[in-house]
Coordinates of C-alpha atoms in Angstrom, one line a residue:
X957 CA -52.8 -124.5 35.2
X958 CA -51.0 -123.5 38.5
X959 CA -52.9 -123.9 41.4
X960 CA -53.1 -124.5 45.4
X961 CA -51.2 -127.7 46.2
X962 CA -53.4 -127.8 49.8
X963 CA -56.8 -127.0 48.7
X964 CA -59.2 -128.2 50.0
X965 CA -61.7 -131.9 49.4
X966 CA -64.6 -129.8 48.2
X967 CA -63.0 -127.1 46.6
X968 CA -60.5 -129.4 44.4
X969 CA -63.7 -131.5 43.5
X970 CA -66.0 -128.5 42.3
X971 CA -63.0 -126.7 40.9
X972 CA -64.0 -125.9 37.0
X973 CA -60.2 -125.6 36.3
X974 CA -58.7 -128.5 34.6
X975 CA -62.1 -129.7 33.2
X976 CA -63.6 -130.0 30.1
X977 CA -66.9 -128.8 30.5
X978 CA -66.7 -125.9 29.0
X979 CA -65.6 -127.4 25.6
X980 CA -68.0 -130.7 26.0
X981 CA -71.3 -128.9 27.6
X982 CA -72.8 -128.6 24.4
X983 CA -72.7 -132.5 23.3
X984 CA -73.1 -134.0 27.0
X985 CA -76.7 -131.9 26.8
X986 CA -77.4 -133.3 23.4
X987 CA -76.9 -136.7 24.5
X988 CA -78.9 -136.3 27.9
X989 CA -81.6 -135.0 25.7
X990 CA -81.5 -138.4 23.4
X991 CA -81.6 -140.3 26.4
X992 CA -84.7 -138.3 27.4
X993 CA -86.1 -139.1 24.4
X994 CA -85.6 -142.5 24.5
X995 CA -87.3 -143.0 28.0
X996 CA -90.0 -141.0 27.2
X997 CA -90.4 -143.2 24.0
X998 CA -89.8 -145.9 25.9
X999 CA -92.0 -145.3 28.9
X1000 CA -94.6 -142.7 28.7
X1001 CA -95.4 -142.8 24.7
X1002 CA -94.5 -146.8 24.7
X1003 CA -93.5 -146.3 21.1
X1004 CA -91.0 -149.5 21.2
X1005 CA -90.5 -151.6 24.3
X1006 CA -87.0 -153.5 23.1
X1007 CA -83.7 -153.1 24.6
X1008 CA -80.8 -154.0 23.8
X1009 CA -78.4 -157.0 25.8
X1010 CA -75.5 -155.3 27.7
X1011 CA -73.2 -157.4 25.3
X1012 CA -72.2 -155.1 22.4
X1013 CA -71.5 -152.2 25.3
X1014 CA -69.3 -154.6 27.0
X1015 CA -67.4 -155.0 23.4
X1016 CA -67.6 -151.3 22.5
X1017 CA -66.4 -150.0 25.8
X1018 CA -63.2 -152.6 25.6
X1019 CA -62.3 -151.2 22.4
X1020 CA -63.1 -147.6 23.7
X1021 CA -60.6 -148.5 26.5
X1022 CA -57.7 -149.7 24.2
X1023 CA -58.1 -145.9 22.8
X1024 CA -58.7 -144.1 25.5
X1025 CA -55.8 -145.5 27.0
X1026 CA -53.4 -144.6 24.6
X1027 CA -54.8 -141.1 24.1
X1028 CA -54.0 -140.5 28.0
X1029 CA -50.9 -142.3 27.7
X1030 CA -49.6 -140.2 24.7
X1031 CA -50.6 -137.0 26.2
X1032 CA -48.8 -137.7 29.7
X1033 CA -45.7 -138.7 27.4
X1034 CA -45.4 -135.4 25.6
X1035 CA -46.4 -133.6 28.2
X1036 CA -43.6 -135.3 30.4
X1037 CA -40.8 -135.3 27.6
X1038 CA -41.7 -131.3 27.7
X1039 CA -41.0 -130.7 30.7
X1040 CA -37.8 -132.4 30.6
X1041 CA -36.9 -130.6 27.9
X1042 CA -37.6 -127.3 29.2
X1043 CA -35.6 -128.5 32.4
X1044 CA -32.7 -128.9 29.9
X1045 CA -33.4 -125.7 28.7
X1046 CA -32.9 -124.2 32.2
X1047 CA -30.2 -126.4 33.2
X1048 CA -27.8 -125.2 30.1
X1049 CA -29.2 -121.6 30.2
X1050 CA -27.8 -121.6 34.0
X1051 CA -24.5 -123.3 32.6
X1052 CA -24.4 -120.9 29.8
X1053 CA -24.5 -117.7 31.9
X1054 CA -21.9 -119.2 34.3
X1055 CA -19.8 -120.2 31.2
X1056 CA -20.1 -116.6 29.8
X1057 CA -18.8 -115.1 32.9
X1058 CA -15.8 -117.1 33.4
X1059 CA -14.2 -117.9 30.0
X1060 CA -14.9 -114.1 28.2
X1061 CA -12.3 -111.8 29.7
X1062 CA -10.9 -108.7 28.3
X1063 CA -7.1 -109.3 27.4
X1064 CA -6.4 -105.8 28.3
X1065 CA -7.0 -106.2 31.7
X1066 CA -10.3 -104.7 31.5
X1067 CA -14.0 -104.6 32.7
X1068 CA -15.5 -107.2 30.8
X1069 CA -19.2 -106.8 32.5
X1070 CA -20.8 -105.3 29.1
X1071 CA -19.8 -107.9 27.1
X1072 CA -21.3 -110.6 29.9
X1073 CA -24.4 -108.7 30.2
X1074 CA -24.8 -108.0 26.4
X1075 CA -24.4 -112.0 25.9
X1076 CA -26.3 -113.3 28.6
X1077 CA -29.6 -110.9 28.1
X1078 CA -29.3 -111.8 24.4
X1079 CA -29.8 -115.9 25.6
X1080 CA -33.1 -114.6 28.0
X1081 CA -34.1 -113.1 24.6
X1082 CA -33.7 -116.4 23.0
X1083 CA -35.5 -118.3 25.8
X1084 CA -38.5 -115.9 25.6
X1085 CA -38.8 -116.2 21.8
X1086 CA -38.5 -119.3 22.2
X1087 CA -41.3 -119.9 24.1
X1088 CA -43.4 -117.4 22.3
X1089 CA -42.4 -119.6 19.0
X1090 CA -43.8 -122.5 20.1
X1091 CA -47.1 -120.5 21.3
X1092 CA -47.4 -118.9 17.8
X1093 CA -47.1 -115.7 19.7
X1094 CA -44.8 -112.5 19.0
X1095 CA -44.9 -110.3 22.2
X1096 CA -41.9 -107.9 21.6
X1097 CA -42.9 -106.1 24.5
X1098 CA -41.1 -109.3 26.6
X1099 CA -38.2 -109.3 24.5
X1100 CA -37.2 -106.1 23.9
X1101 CA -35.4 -105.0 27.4
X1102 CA -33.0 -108.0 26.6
X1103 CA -32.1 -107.4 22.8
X1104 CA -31.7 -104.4 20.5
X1105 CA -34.4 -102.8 18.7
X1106 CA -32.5 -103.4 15.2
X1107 CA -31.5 -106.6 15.7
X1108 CA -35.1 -107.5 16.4
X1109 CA -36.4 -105.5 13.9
X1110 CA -34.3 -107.5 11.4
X1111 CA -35.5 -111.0 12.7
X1112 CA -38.8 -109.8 12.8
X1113 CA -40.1 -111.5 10.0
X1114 CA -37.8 -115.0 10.0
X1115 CA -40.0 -118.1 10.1
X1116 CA -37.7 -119.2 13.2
X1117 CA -36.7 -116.3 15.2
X1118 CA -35.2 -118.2 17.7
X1119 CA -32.7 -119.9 15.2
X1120 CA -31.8 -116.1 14.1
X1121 CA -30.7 -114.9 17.8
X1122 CA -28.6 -117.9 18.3
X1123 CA -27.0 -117.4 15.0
X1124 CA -26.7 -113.9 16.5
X1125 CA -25.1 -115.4 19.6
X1126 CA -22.9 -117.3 17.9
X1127 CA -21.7 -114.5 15.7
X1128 CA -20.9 -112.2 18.9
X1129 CA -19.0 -115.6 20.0
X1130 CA -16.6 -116.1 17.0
X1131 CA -16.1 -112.2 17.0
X1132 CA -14.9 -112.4 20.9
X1133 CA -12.5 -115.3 19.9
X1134 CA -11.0 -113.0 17.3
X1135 CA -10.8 -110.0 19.1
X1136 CA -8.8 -112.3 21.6
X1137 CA -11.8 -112.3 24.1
X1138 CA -12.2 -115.9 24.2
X1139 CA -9.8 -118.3 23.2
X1140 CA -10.3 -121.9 21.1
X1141 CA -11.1 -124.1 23.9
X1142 CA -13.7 -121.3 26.0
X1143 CA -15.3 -121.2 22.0
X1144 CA -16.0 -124.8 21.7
X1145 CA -17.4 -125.1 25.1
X1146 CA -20.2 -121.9 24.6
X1147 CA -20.9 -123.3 21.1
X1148 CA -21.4 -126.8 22.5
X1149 CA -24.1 -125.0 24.8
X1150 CA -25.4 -123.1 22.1
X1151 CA -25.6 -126.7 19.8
X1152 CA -27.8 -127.9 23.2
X1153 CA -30.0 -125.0 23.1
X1154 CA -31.3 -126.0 19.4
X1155 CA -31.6 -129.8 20.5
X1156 CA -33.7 -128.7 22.7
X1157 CA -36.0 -126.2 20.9
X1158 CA -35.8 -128.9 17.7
X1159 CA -37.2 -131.3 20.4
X1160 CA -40.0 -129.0 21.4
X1161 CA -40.8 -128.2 18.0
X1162 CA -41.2 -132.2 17.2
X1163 CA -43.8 -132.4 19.8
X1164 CA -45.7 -129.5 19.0
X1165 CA -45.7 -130.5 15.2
X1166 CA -46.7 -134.2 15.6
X1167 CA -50.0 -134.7 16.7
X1168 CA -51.5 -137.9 17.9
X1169 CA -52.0 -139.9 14.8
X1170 CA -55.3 -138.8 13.0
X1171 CA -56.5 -141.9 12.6
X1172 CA -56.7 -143.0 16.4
X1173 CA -58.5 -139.8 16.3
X1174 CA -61.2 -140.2 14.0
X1175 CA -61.3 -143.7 14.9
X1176 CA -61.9 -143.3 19.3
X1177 CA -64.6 -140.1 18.1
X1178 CA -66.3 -142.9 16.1
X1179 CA -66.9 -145.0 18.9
X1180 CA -67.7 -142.5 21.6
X1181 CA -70.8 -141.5 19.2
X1182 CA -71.9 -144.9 18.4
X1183 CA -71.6 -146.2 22.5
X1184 CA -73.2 -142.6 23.4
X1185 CA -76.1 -142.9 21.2
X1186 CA -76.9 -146.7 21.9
X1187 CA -76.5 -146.4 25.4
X1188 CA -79.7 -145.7 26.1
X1189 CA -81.3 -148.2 24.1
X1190 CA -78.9 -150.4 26.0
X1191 CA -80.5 -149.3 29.9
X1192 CA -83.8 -147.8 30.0
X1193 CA -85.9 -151.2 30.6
X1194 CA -83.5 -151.4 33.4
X1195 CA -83.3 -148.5 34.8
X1196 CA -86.3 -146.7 33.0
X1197 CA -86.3 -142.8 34.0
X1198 CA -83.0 -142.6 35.3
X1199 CA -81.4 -143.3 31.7
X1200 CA -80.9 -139.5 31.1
X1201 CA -79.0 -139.2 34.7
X1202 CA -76.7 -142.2 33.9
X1203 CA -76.5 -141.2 30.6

């Protein structure tokens, strides 16, 4: 979400960006309509007139807390170590380029400018596959000014496309060090970026493939239903028709 970093009191606290109404509507009108129910059981029809003590809430919510907690505190982590990792991934991409353009050089004497451009636009393919990889999206339209149709049409059907351009980028590498292009110690130094590039992706890939456990999952859904449902068995001889509202 990119937004307005000087919006605004009002418009920053009705803003529906960043919220999860639009996935939780549904359940937050079921319960409001059990807590209806309830008062209106409680109140109008006088069906039961118990209530529960405040004390099992009290123990509910402190577990509910404990799980909470580490829900929010997991998702800030991997959402922090990503962008870390994808500042890594801009830091080496800018070291990269730079590297490209002073340790290839033609041994002739010539232009070398091709062989720069044809290496660095084949690492902005990389970094936009890359990206599209961990989306489970293939958008060849944003990759295809940078790379040749071919070679992408070759890769097209690898279960890690990214891998395949820097094995691509590699081989170009080792076939400029032959040619005389690039000589032992200028290889070791690319391929050392190119050994940083797949740390990082690897990295990226751990954090997309490892969800929060699924038992802390299961386990906080379990108790958000049952302190959801008795909540208003809990308040509504104290607080009679203003349970749905608090609800």
């Amino acid at each position: 979400i990119v937004y307005d970093r000087k919006p605004s009191w009002l418009a920053q606290v009705f803003t529906p960006s960043g919220t999860a109404l639009n996935v939780v509507w549904k359940r937050v009108l079921l319960t409001t309509a059990l807590a209806l129910l309830v008062t209106l059981a409680h109140d109008e029809w006088e069906i039961f007139k118990y209530s529960l003590t405040p004390l099992p809430f009290s123990l509910i919510g402190l577990a509910l807390s404990i799980y909470l907690g580490f829900r929010n505190n997991t998702g800030y982590d991997r959402f922090w170590e990503g962008r870390k990792l994808w500042g890594r991934m801009v830091n080496v991409s800018r070291t990269f380029g730079r590297q490209v353009q002073s340790l290839v050089r033609d041994p002739e004497g010539g232009y070398a400018s091709e062989v720069h451009k044809r290496l660095t636009y084949l690492h902005i393919a990389y970094v936009h596959t890359m990206r599209q990889h961990l989306r489970d999206q293939n958008i060849r339209d944003e990759v295809a000014p940078f790379a040749d149709a071919a070679f992408l049409d070759a890769i097209d059907g690898n279960l890690n496309r990214p891998i395949s351009i820097l094995n691509e980028m590699g081989r170009q590498l080792r076939e400029l060090h032959d040619k005389g292009w690039l000589d032992n110690i200028g290889l070791q130094t690319l391929e050392t970026g190119l050994t940083e590039m797949t740390g990082v992706q690897g990295a990226c890939e751990r954090i997309k493939s490892t969800p929060i456990p699924f038992s802390y999952t299961v386990l906080m859904h379990r108790i958000v239903l049952v302190y959801c449902v008795g909540l208003p068995f809990g308040i509504v001889s104290s607080i009679h028709l203003l349970t749905p509202v608090v609800v």
